[in-house]
Coordinates of C-alpha atoms and ligand atoms in Angstrom, one line a residue:
X23 CA 15.9 10.3 -36.3
X24 CA 18.0 7.2 -36.4
X25 CA 20.8 7.1 -33.8
X26 CA 23.8 4.9 -34.0
X27 CA 25.0 3.9 -30.6
X28 CA 26.2 0.7 -28.8
X29 CA 25.2 -0.1 -25.3
X30 CA 27.6 -1.3 -22.7
X31 CA 27.1 -5.0 -22.1
X32 CA 26.7 -6.4 -18.6
X33 CA 29.7 -5.6 -16.4
X34 CA 32.2 -8.4 -16.3
X35 CA 32.7 -10.2 -12.9
X36 CA 31.6 -13.4 -11.3
X37 CA 29.2 -12.8 -8.4
X38 CA 30.4 -14.5 -5.3
X39 CA 27.2 -14.8 -3.4
X40 CA 26.9 -18.5 -4.1
X41 CA 29.9 -19.2 -2.0
X42 CA 28.9 -16.7 0.6
X43 CA 27.6 -18.2 3.8
X44 CA 28.0 -15.8 6.7
X45 CA 26.9 -18.6 9.0
X46 CA 30.1 -20.4 8.2
X47 CA 32.6 -17.5 8.3
X48 CA 35.8 -19.5 7.9
X49 CA 34.5 -21.7 5.1
X50 CA 33.4 -18.4 3.4
X51 CA 36.9 -17.0 3.9
X52 CA 38.5 -20.0 2.2
X53 CA 36.0 -19.8 -0.7
X54 CA 36.7 -16.1 -1.0
X55 CA 40.4 -16.7 -1.3
X56 CA 39.6 -18.8 -4.3
X57 CA 42.7 -21.0 -4.1
X58 CA 42.8 -24.8 -4.2
X59 CA 43.9 -26.7 -1.1
X60 CA 47.3 -27.6 -2.6
X61 CA 48.2 -23.9 -3.0
X62 CA 48.4 -23.5 0.8
X63 CA 51.2 -26.1 1.0
X64 CA 53.7 -23.7 -0.7
X65 CA 53.3 -20.7 1.6
X66 CA 53.2 -23.1 4.6
X67 CA 56.6 -24.6 3.5
X68 CA 58.1 -21.1 3.1
X69 CA 56.7 -20.2 6.5
X70 CA 58.2 -23.2 8.3
X71 CA 61.6 -22.4 6.7
X72 CA 61.6 -18.7 7.6
X73 CA 60.3 -19.4 11.1
X74 CA 62.7 -22.2 11.9
X75 CA 65.5 -20.1 13.6
X76 CA 63.0 -19.2 16.3
X77 CA 62.6 -22.9 17.1
X78 CA 66.3 -23.8 16.8
X79 CA 67.5 -21.0 19.2
X80 CA 66.2 -22.7 22.4
X81 CA 68.0 -25.9 21.2
X82 CA 71.2 -23.9 20.8
X83 CA 70.8 -22.4 24.3
X84 CA 70.3 -25.8 25.8
X85 CA 73.4 -27.2 24.0
X86 CA 75.5 -24.2 25.2
X87 CA 74.4 -24.8 28.9
X88 CA 75.0 -28.5 28.7
X89 CA 78.5 -27.9 27.1
X90 CA 79.3 -25.6 30.0
X91 CA 77.9 -27.7 32.8
X92 CA 79.1 -31.1 31.5
X93 CA 82.1 -30.5 29.1
X94 CA 83.0 -34.2 29.2
X95 CA 79.9 -35.3 27.5
X96 CA 79.2 -32.4 25.1
X97 CA 81.9 -31.2 22.6
X98 CA 82.6 -27.5 21.9
X99 CA 83.0 -28.4 18.2
X100 CA 79.4 -29.7 18.0
X101 CA 78.2 -26.5 19.7
X102 CA 80.1 -24.3 17.2
X103 CA 78.7 -26.2 14.2
X104 CA 75.2 -25.9 15.5
X105 CA 75.8 -22.2 16.1
X106 CA 76.9 -21.7 12.4
X107 CA 73.8 -23.7 11.3
X108 CA 71.6 -21.4 13.4
X109 CA 73.2 -18.3 11.9
X110 CA 72.6 -19.6 8.3
X111 CA 69.0 -20.3 9.2
X112 CA 68.6 -16.8 10.5
X113 CA 70.1 -15.3 7.3
X114 CA 67.4 -16.8 5.1
X115 CA 64.6 -15.3 7.2
X116 CA 64.6 -11.9 5.4
X117 CA 64.1 -13.1 1.8
X118 CA 61.8 -15.9 2.9
X119 CA 59.6 -13.7 5.1
X120 CA 59.3 -11.2 2.3
X121 CA 58.3 -13.9 -0.1
X122 CA 55.8 -15.4 2.3
X123 CA 54.1 -12.0 2.8
X124 CA 54.1 -11.5 -1.0
X125 CA 52.3 -14.9 -1.4
X126 CA 49.8 -14.2 1.4
X127 CA 49.2 -10.6 0.4
X128 CA 48.5 -11.3 -3.3
X129 CA 45.9 -13.9 -2.2
X130 CA 44.3 -11.7 0.4
X131 CA 44.3 -8.4 -1.7
X132 CA 42.7 -10.3 -4.6
X133 CA 40.1 -11.6 -2.2
X134 CA 39.5 -8.0 -1.0
X135 CA 39.0 -6.9 -4.6
X136 CA 36.7 -9.8 -5.4
X137 CA 34.6 -9.1 -2.3
X138 CA 34.2 -5.4 -3.2
X139 CA 33.4 -6.3 -6.8
X140 CA 30.8 -8.8 -5.6
X141 CA 29.2 -6.3 -3.3
X142 CA 29.0 -3.7 -6.2
X143 CA 27.6 -6.3 -8.6
X144 CA 25.0 -7.4 -6.0
X145 CA 24.2 -3.8 -5.1
X146 CA 23.5 -3.2 -8.8
X147 CA 21.2 -6.2 -8.9
X148 CA 19.3 -5.6 -5.7
X149 CA 15.8 -4.2 -6.0
X150 CA 14.9 -0.5 -5.8
X151 CA 12.9 -1.5 -2.7
X152 CA 16.1 -2.7 -1.0
X153 CA 17.8 0.6 -1.9
X154 CA 14.8 2.6 -0.7
X155 CA 15.1 1.2 2.7
X156 CA 18.9 1.0 3.1
X157 CA 20.8 4.2 3.6
X158 CA 23.7 4.8 1.2
X159 CA 26.1 5.5 4.1
X160 CA 25.5 2.1 5.6
X161 CA 26.2 0.4 2.3
X162 CA 29.3 2.5 1.8
X163 CA 30.6 1.3 5.2
X164 CA 30.1 -2.3 4.2
X165 CA 32.0 -1.9 0.9
X166 CA 34.9 0.0 2.5
X167 CA 35.2 -0.7 6.3
X168 CA 33.9 -4.2 6.5
X169 CA 35.9 -5.4 3.6
X170 CA 39.0 -3.9 5.2
X171 CA 38.2 -5.6 8.5
X172 CA 38.1 -8.9 6.7
X173 CA 41.4 -8.2 5.0
X174 CA 43.0 -7.3 8.3
X175 CA 41.6 -10.4 10.0
X176 CA 42.8 -12.7 7.1
X177 CA 46.3 -11.1 7.3
X178 CA 46.4 -11.8 11.1
X179 CA 45.2 -15.3 10.6
X180 CA 47.8 -16.1 7.9
X181 CA 50.7 -14.6 9.8
X182 CA 50.0 -15.0 13.5
X183 CA 47.7 -18.1 13.1
X184 CA 50.3 -20.0 11.1
X185 CA 53.0 -19.1 13.5
X186 CA 50.9 -20.2 16.4
X187 CA 50.0 -23.6 14.9
X188 CA 53.4 -24.4 13.5
X189 CA 55.2 -23.4 16.8
X190 CA 52.9 -25.6 18.9
X191 CA 53.3 -28.5 16.5
X192 CA 57.1 -28.2 16.6
X193 CA 57.3 -27.9 20.4
X194 CA 55.0 -30.9 20.9
X195 CA 56.9 -33.0 18.4
X196 CA 60.3 -32.2 20.0
X197 CA 59.0 -32.8 23.5
X198 CA 57.3 -36.1 22.5
X199 CA 60.7 -37.2 21.0
X200 CA 62.7 -36.3 24.1
X201 CA 60.4 -36.8 27.1
X202 CA 56.8 -37.8 26.4
X203 CA 55.5 -37.2 30.0
X204 CA 56.4 -33.5 29.7
X205 CA 53.6 -33.3 27.0
X206 CA 51.1 -33.4 29.9
X207 CA 52.2 -29.9 31.1
X208 CA 51.7 -28.5 27.6
X209 CA 48.4 -30.2 27.0
X210 CA 47.0 -28.7 30.2
X211 CA 47.3 -25.3 28.5
X212 CA 44.9 -26.0 25.6
X213 CA 41.8 -26.3 27.8
X214 CA 42.7 -23.1 29.6
X215 CA 42.8 -21.2 26.3
X216 CA 39.6 -22.8 25.1
X217 CA 37.9 -21.9 28.4
X218 CA 39.0 -18.3 28.2
X219 CA 37.8 -17.8 24.6
X220 CA 34.4 -19.4 25.4
X221 CA 34.0 -17.3 28.5
X222 CA 34.4 -14.0 26.7
X223 CA 33.1 -15.0 23.2
X224 CA 29.5 -14.0 23.6
X225 CA 30.1 -10.6 25.0
X226 CA 32.8 -9.8 22.5
X227 CA 30.5 -10.8 19.7
X228 CA 27.6 -8.7 21.0
X229 CA 29.8 -5.7 21.6
X230 CA 31.3 -6.0 18.1
X231 CA 27.9 -6.2 16.6
X232 CA 26.7 -3.1 18.5
X233 CA 29.8 -1.2 17.5
X234 CA 29.6 -2.2 13.8
X235 CA 25.9 -1.2 13.5
X236 CA 26.7 2.1 15.3
X237 CA 29.6 2.7 12.9
X238 CA 27.2 2.2 9.9
X239 CA 24.7 4.7 11.4
X240 CA 27.5 7.2 11.7
X241 CA 28.5 6.6 8.1
X242 CA 24.8 7.0 7.0
X243 CA 24.7 10.2 9.1
X244 CA 27.8 11.6 7.4
X245 CA 26.4 10.9 3.9
X246 CA 23.1 12.5 4.9
X247 CA 24.8 15.5 6.5
X248 CA 26.9 16.2 3.4
X249 CA 23.8 16.0 1.2
X250 CA 22.0 18.4 3.4
X251 CA 24.7 21.0 3.6
X252 CA 23.1 23.5 1.2
X253 CA 19.8 23.3 3.1
X254 CA 21.6 23.5 6.5
X255 CA 23.6 26.4 5.5
X256 CA 20.7 28.2 3.9
X257 CA 18.7 28.0 7.1
X258 CA 21.7 28.8 9.4
X259 CA 21.3 25.3 11.0
X260 CA 25.0 24.4 11.1
X261 CA 24.9 24.2 15.0
X262 CA 22.0 21.7 15.0
X263 CA 23.7 19.6 12.4
X264 CA 26.9 19.5 14.4
X265 CA 25.1 18.6 17.6
X266 CA 23.2 15.9 15.9
X267 CA 26.4 14.4 14.6
X268 CA 28.0 14.8 18.1
X269 CA 25.2 12.7 19.7
X270 CA 25.8 9.9 17.2
X271 CA 29.6 9.9 17.7
X272 CA 29.1 10.1 21.5
X273 CA 27.3 6.7 21.4
X274 CA 30.0 5.4 19.1
X275 CA 32.7 6.6 21.5
X276 CA 31.0 4.9 24.5
X277 CA 30.5 1.6 22.6
X278 CA 34.1 1.8 21.3
X279 CA 35.5 2.3 24.8
X280 CA 33.3 -0.6 26.2
X281 CA 34.6 -2.9 23.4
X282 CA 38.2 -2.0 24.0
X283 CA 37.8 -2.5 27.7
X284 CA 36.3 -5.9 27.2
X285 CA 39.1 -6.9 24.8
X286 CA 41.7 -5.6 27.3
X287 CA 40.2 -7.7 30.1
X288 CA 40.2 -10.7 27.8
X289 CA 43.8 -10.3 26.6
X290 CA 45.2 -9.6 30.1
X291 CA 43.3 -12.5 31.7
X292 CA 44.9 -14.7 29.1
X293 CA 48.3 -13.3 29.7
X294 CA 48.2 -13.8 33.5
X295 CA 46.9 -17.3 33.1
X296 CA 49.6 -18.3 30.6
X297 CA 52.4 -16.7 32.6
X298 CA 51.2 -18.6 35.7
X299 CA 51.4 -21.8 33.7
X300 CA 55.0 -21.1 32.6
X301 CA 56.0 -20.6 36.3
X302 CA 54.3 -23.9 37.0
X303 CA 56.2 -25.5 34.2
X304 CA 59.4 -24.2 35.5
X305 CA 58.7 -25.7 39.0
X306 CA 58.1 -29.1 37.4
X307 CA 61.3 -29.0 35.2
X308 CA 63.3 -27.6 38.2
X309 CA 62.1 -30.6 40.4
X310 CA 62.8 -33.1 37.6
X311 CA 66.3 -31.7 37.2
X312 CA 67.0 -31.9 41.0
X313 CA 65.7 -35.5 41.0
X314 CA 68.4 -36.1 38.2
X315 CA 65.8 -37.0 35.6
X316 CA 66.7 -34.2 33.1
X317 CA 69.8 -32.0 32.6
X318 CA 70.2 -28.3 33.3
X319 CA 70.2 -27.7 29.5
X320 CA 66.9 -29.6 29.3
X321 CA 65.4 -27.2 31.9
X322 CA 66.3 -24.3 29.6
X323 CA 65.1 -26.1 26.5
X324 CA 61.7 -27.0 28.0
X325 CA 61.3 -23.6 29.5
X326 CA 62.1 -22.1 26.1
X327 CA 59.6 -24.4 24.4
X328 CA 56.9 -23.8 27.0
X329 CA 57.3 -20.0 26.6
X330 CA 57.0 -20.4 22.8
X331 CA 53.8 -22.5 23.2
X332 CA 52.4 -19.9 25.6
X333 CA 53.4 -17.1 23.2
X334 CA 51.6 -19.0 20.4
X335 CA 48.4 -19.6 22.4
X336 CA 48.6 -15.9 23.4
X337 CA 48.8 -15.0 19.8
X338 CA 45.4 -16.8 19.3
X339 CA 43.9 -15.0 22.2
X340 CA 45.4 -11.7 21.2
X341 CA 44.1 -11.9 17.6
X342 CA 40.7 -13.1 18.8
X343 CA 39.3 -9.6 19.2
X344 CA 40.4 -8.8 15.6
X345 CA 39.0 -12.1 14.4
X346 CA 35.7 -11.3 16.1
X347 CA 35.6 -8.0 14.3
X348 CA 36.3 -9.7 11.0
X349 CA 33.6 -12.4 11.6
X350 CA 31.1 -9.6 12.3
X351 CA 32.1 -7.9 9.1
X352 CA 31.5 -11.2 7.2
X353 CA 28.0 -11.2 8.7
X354 CA 27.5 -7.6 7.8
X355 CA 28.5 -8.2 4.1
X356 CA 26.2 -11.2 4.1
X357 CA 23.3 -8.8 4.6
X358 CA 24.0 -7.7 1.1
X359 CA 25.4 -10.8 -0.6
X360 CA 22.8 -13.1 0.8
X361 CA 19.9 -10.8 0.5
X362 CA 17.4 -12.5 -1.8
X363 CA 15.7 -9.2 -2.8
X364 CA 17.0 -9.2 -6.4
X365 CA 15.3 -8.8 -9.7
X366 CA 15.1 -12.2 -11.4
X367 CA 15.6 -12.0 -15.1
X368 CA 17.2 -15.4 -15.8
X369 CA 15.2 -17.5 -18.1
X370 CA 12.7 -14.7 -18.9
X371 CA 11.6 -13.8 -22.4
X372 CA 14.3 -11.7 -24.1
X373 CA 13.3 -8.3 -25.3
X374 CA 14.9 -7.6 -28.6
X375 CA 12.5 -5.0 -29.9
X376 CA 10.1 -2.5 -28.3
X377 CA 7.3 -0.7 -30.2
X378 CA 6.3 1.2 -27.1
X379 CA 2.6 0.3 -26.5
X380 CA 2.1 0.0 -22.7
X381 CA -1.1 -0.8 -20.8
X382 CA -1.8 -0.9 -17.1
X383 CA -4.7 -3.3 -16.3
X384 CA -6.4 -2.7 -12.9
X385 CA -3.0 -2.3 -11.3
X386 CA -2.8 -2.1 -7.5
X387 CA 0.5 -1.4 -5.7
X388 CA 1.2 -1.2 -2.0
X389 CA 4.7 -0.4 -0.7
X390 CA 6.1 -3.1 1.6
X391 CA 5.2 -2.5 5.2
X392 CA 2.3 -0.1 4.3
X393 CA -1.4 -1.0 4.6
X394 CA -2.9 1.7 2.3
X395 CA -2.2 1.0 -1.4
X396 CA -0.3 3.8 -3.2
X397 CA -2.2 2.8 -6.4
X398 CA -5.7 1.3 -6.7
X399 CA -7.4 -0.1 -9.8
X400 CA -5.1 1.9 -12.1
X401 CA -5.9 1.3 -15.8
X402 CA -4.3 3.2 -18.6
X403 CA -3.5 2.4 -22.3
X404 CA -0.8 4.2 -24.2
X405 CA -0.3 3.3 -27.9
X406 CA 3.2 3.4 -29.3
X407 CA 4.2 7.1 -29.7
X408 CA 1.6 8.5 -27.3
X409 CA 2.5 11.1 -24.8
X410 CA 0.7 10.7 -21.4
X411 CA 0.9 13.4 -18.7
X412 CA 0.4 12.4 -15.1
X413 CA -0.9 15.2 -13.0
X414 CA -2.3 15.4 -9.5
X415 CA -1.5 16.5 -6.0
X416 CA 1.7 15.2 -4.3
X417 CA 1.3 11.8 -2.8
X418 CA -1.3 10.9 -5.5
X419 CA 0.8 8.1 -6.9
X420 CA 2.5 9.6 -10.0
X421 CA 6.0 8.4 -9.1
X422 CA 4.6 5.0 -8.2
X423 CA 3.2 4.7 -11.8
X424 CA 6.7 5.7 -13.1
X425 CA 8.4 3.1 -10.9
X426 CA 6.0 0.4 -12.2
X427 CA 6.5 1.4 -15.9
X428 CA 10.3 1.1 -15.5
X429 CA 9.8 -2.3 -13.8
X430 CA 11.4 -1.1 -10.5
X431 CA 8.3 -2.3 -8.8
X432 CA 5.8 -5.1 -9.5
X433 CA 2.1 -4.7 -9.3
X434 CA 0.6 -6.2 -6.1
X435 CA -2.3 -7.2 -8.3
X436 CA -3.3 -6.5 -12.0
X437 CA -0.9 -6.5 -15.0
X438 CA 1.3 -4.2 -17.0
X439 CA 1.5 -5.2 -20.7
X440 CA 4.4 -4.1 -22.9
X441 CA 3.5 -4.5 -26.6
X442 CA 0.9 -7.0 -25.4
X443 CA 3.3 -9.1 -23.3
X444 CA 3.0 -9.2 -19.5
X445 CA 6.0 -7.4 -18.0
X446 CA 6.4 -10.2 -15.4
X447 CA 7.4 -12.5 -18.2
X448 CA 10.0 -10.2 -19.7
X449 CA 13.7 -9.7 -19.1
X450 CA 13.6 -6.3 -17.5
X451 CA 17.3 -5.5 -18.0
X452 CA 16.9 -5.9 -21.8
X453 CA 13.6 -4.0 -21.7
X454 CA 15.4 -1.0 -20.0
X455 CA 17.8 -0.7 -22.9
X456 CA 14.8 0.7 -24.8
X457 CA 13.8 3.2 -22.3
X458 CA 15.2 6.5 -21.0
X459 CA 14.5 8.0 -17.7
X460 CA 14.9 11.6 -16.9
X461 CA 14.5 11.9 -13.2
X462 CA 13.4 15.0 -11.3
X463 CA 16.8 15.5 -9.9
X464 CA 19.5 15.6 -12.5
X465 CA 22.4 13.3 -11.7
X466 CA 25.7 14.4 -13.2
X467 CA 29.0 12.7 -12.2
X468 CA 32.5 14.1 -12.2
X469 CA 33.7 13.9 -15.8
X470 CA 33.3 15.8 -19.0
X471 CA 30.0 16.9 -20.5
X472 CA 30.6 14.4 -23.3
X473 CA 31.0 11.6 -20.8
X474 CA 27.9 12.6 -18.9
X475 CA 25.9 12.5 -22.1
X476 CA 27.2 9.2 -23.5
X477 CA 27.1 7.5 -20.0
X478 CA 26.8 3.7 -20.4
X479 CA 27.3 3.7 -24.2
X480 CA 30.3 2.0 -25.7
X481 CA 30.4 3.9 -29.0
X482 CA 28.5 6.9 -30.2
X483 CA 29.3 8.3 -33.7
X484 CA 30.2 12.0 -33.9
X485 CA 27.3 13.0 -36.1
X486 CA 24.8 11.4 -33.7
X487 CA 26.3 13.2 -30.8
X488 CA 26.4 16.6 -32.6
X489 CA 22.7 16.1 -33.6
X490 CA 21.6 15.3 -30.1
X491 CA 23.7 18.2 -28.6
X492 CA 22.1 20.5 -31.1
X493 CA 18.5 19.3 -30.6
X494 CA 18.7 19.5 -26.9
X495 CA 20.2 23.0 -26.9
X496 CA 23.3 21.8 -25.1
X497 CA 25.3 23.3 -28.0
X498 CA 24.0 26.8 -27.0
X499 CA 26.1 26.9 -23.8
X500 CA 28.8 24.4 -24.8
X501 CA 29.8 26.7 -27.6
X502 CA 31.0 29.3 -25.1
X503 CA 33.0 26.9 -23.0
X504 CA 36.8 26.8 -23.7
X505 CA 36.9 23.0 -24.0
X506 CA 33.5 22.5 -25.5
X507 CA 32.0 19.1 -24.8
X508 CA 35.2 18.1 -23.1
X509 CA 34.7 20.6 -20.3
X510 CA 34.8 18.9 -17.0
X511 CA 31.8 19.3 -14.7
X512 CA 32.1 19.3 -11.0
X513 CA 30.5 16.4 -9.0
X514 CA 26.7 16.8 -9.2
X515 CA 27.2 19.3 -12.0
X516 CA 28.0 22.0 -9.6
X517 CA 29.6 24.2 -12.2
X518 CA 26.5 24.4 -14.4
X519 CA 23.1 26.1 -14.0
X520 CA 19.9 24.2 -13.4
X521 CA 18.7 24.6 -17.0
X522 CA 22.1 23.5 -18.4
X523 CA 22.1 20.4 -16.2
X524 CA 18.6 19.5 -17.3
X525 CA 19.5 19.9 -21.0
X526 CA 22.4 17.5 -20.4
X527 CA 20.1 15.0 -18.8
X528 CA 17.7 15.3 -21.7
X529 CA 20.6 14.8 -24.2
X530 CA 21.7 11.7 -22.2
X531 CA 18.2 10.3 -22.5
X532 CA 17.9 11.1 -26.1
X533 CA 21.2 9.7 -27.3
X534 CA 20.0 6.3 -26.2
X535 CA 17.3 6.5 -28.9
X536 CA 14.7 5.2 -26.6
X537 CA 11.2 3.8 -27.5
X538 CA 9.8 4.8 -24.2
X539 CA 10.6 7.9 -22.2
X540 CA 9.8 8.3 -18.5
X541 CA 10.1 11.9 -17.6
X542 CA 9.8 13.4 -14.1
X543 CA 9.6 17.0 -15.1
X544 CA 11.7 19.0 -12.7
X545 CA 10.2 21.8 -10.7
X546 CA 13.4 23.7 -10.5
X547 CA 12.7 27.3 -10.9
X548 CA 14.2 28.1 -14.3
X549 CA 14.2 31.6 -15.8
X550 CA 11.8 32.0 -18.8
X551 CA 14.5 31.6 -21.4
X552 CA 15.9 28.4 -19.9
X553 CA 12.4 27.0 -19.4
X554 CA 11.6 27.6 -23.1
X555 CA 14.9 25.9 -24.2
X556 CA 14.2 22.9 -21.9
X557 CA 10.6 22.7 -23.1
X558 CA 11.8 22.8 -26.6
X559 CA 14.3 20.1 -25.9
X560 CA 11.7 17.9 -24.3
X561 CA 9.3 18.5 -27.2
X562 CA 11.9 17.5 -29.8
X563 CA 12.8 14.4 -27.8
X564 CA 9.4 12.9 -27.3
X565 CA 8.4 13.0 -31.0
X566 CA 7.5 9.5 -32.1
X567 CA 8.2 7.9 -28.8
X568 CA 5.9 6.7 -26.1
X569 CA 6.3 9.2 -23.2
X570 CA 5.1 9.3 -19.6
X571 CA 5.6 12.7 -18.0
X572 CA 4.9 13.7 -14.5
X573 CA 3.9 17.2 -15.6
X574 CA 4.4 20.2 -13.4
X575 CA 4.2 22.8 -16.1
X576 CA 1.0 23.6 -17.9
X577 CA 2.8 24.0 -21.2
X578 CA 3.9 20.4 -21.1
X579 CA 0.4 19.2 -20.1
X580 CA -1.0 21.0 -23.2
X581 CA 1.2 19.1 -25.5
X582 CA 0.4 15.7 -24.1
X583 CA -2.2 13.7 -26.1
X584 CA -3.6 12.2 -22.9
X585 CA -3.8 13.6 -19.4
X586 CA -4.4 11.4 -16.3
X587 CA -5.4 13.1 -13.1
X588 CA -4.6 11.1 -10.1
X589 CA -5.8 11.5 -6.5
X590 CA -5.0 9.1 -3.6
X591 CA -3.8 6.4 -5.9
X592 CA -6.8 6.5 -8.2
X593 CA -7.5 7.9 -11.7
X594 CA -10.2 10.6 -11.2
X595 CA -10.1 12.1 -14.7
X596 CA -8.6 11.0 -18.0
X597 CA -8.7 12.5 -21.4
X598 CA -7.2 15.2 -23.7
X599 CA -6.5 18.7 -22.5
X600 CA -9.7 20.1 -24.1
X601 CA -11.8 17.2 -22.8
X602 CA -10.7 17.7 -19.2
X603 CA -11.1 21.5 -19.4
X604 CA -14.6 21.0 -20.7
X605 CA -15.3 18.6 -17.9
X606 CA -14.7 21.4 -15.3
X607 CA -13.5 19.0 -12.7
X608 CA -10.2 18.7 -10.7
X609 CA -8.0 19.3 -13.7
X610 CA -9.9 22.5 -14.6
X611 CA -9.5 23.8 -11.0
X612 CA -5.8 23.0 -11.0
X613 CA -5.5 25.1 -14.2
X614 CA -7.5 27.9 -12.6
X615 CA -5.2 27.9 -9.6
X616 CA -2.1 28.0 -11.8
X617 CA -3.6 31.0 -13.4
Ligands
ADP6 P1 3.5 11.4 -6.1 O1 4.6 11.1 -7.0 O2 2.2 11.6 -6.8 O3 3.8 12.6 -5.2 P2 4.1 8.9 -4.9 O4 3.9 7.9 -6.0 O5 5.5 9.2 -4.6 O6 3.2 10.2 -5.1 O7 3.4 8.3 -3.5 C1 2.2 7.7 -3.5 C2 1.9 7.2 -2.1 O8 2.9 6.2 -1.8 C3 2.1 8.3 -1.0 O9 1.1 8.1 0.0 C4 3.5 8.0 -0.4 O10 3.5 8.4 0.9 C5 3.6 6.5 -0.6 N1 5.0 6.1 -0.8 C6 5.9 6.6 -1.8 N2 7.1 6.0 -1.7 C7 7.0 5.2 -0.7 C8 8.0 4.3 -0.1 N3 9.2 4.1 -0.6 N4 7.6 3.5 1.0 C9 6.3 3.7 1.4 N5 5.4 4.5 1.0 C10 5.7 5.3 -0.1

């Protein structure tokens, strides 16, 4: 059969990992924002404009007091003019503030989206080994929670950070212009803030890391608990599942409280220190005024400026806990974006055509971190169009052979040849366009039956789809559905029977018109009629294509041209059904047991 379909090309999107350096969190943030240095001048100008009333009000207060205390030297008219000017400045705050937030928000929200997209692109590139060892819930927490933390931190830095810096600069400039020695009082504050941050930094960082990793564990636990609900319910283990979750959240609760307490100590220590400094500042200006060096208005002005500086430095110390959380999230995301465990396909030989001959040459494979190889000296030759059944006890290495044939795993030693070419030298992404995998567990996503079958294909012509639907017996049950192929299926295919789900999975594999089929025959207990239909669908699909089947049913094994019996990672018997039965070995005994 010749099928007419078009594959989805590589998802669009520029991976970010090249800019991503979690060791340099702020450099990374700027790179993530993706704006040139000049861009920042514009929001900065808008910020200065919208913030200016806050700086001008202390000057107005000082002028008012000086006009009252010394009317001969300060005119009421000047004061009134200055008052009108301040009111005008105040009026522009609303539109300017909204515009400033619009500028900042579009940059930061875009960064948030780029970060999520980069994570998803990277997660699609990372090896199956990485996904095997990383729980889904943990990764979910990174894509959702950590990105949100970075967004919140960036928002804080843009608003509060800019306010802090500009206010300090303004107060320092005004004081330097009026009375330079007063600068010394302000400058004394900076080391105090630096000291405070340094003093608390290490513990805040450690507590944040603890909390973040605990949060990821809880997220992984939720994902696992939801997956397990049918099993938990079936065994009446709801109570144990709830207690298990409570233990996890108890730890999270304790760590959260510790973190909040530490943050509170830090914030209030800063507050007390800074307030003490303002009192000290007041003493100095009071003394200077009594000595006749400055006016009463100046006392008010300096006090106003000092309080603004203190408020700005406090802003930094107040946002520090949030910044620490954001920095920890940058690190957390780095665990994915900087992970080198990806499949390298760049520069490899393109695969434009696959005949389907595949050969394993003395292949050995050990899972990372294990000492006993899962596969030893495995050799197997399948010509194009052959059907090979892998049988053997569980743990024998059947799935490992499948993983190697798909190119998910690379042999620790030995070679796998595809149409005579070493798989190591081939672009595996292109190779996989020619293969179809029907896993043991049928994955259906929320969508229509049609979408589930044509998943990943841009265009499928109607005749092809009808043909596939007919051949795989999907038509048998779709015919009775009110919306036919456009009937929505629940998440995981919950509204369909096991046999129906399997037939959809087979249709999905078949419509891709693969040259090589990797089939993990499901053990789902199907009724005799469903089993016959599924069997028939499998049989029709594998005609003329190279097929590897992990076979659980004797009927499938009988149809396979070659049977490989595996035990403890080694081939113990290999041959046709009749040959192995005649041998009277492991395969024969397995058949006897199955009755
Ligand atoms: P089968 O499919 O025949 O049941 P597998 O290929 O899944 O067997 O497993 C072969 C061996 O490799 C087993 O001993 C199993 O414990 C081990 N194994 C399988 N997957 C992993 C993994 N991700 N990490 C470590 N060991 C694994």
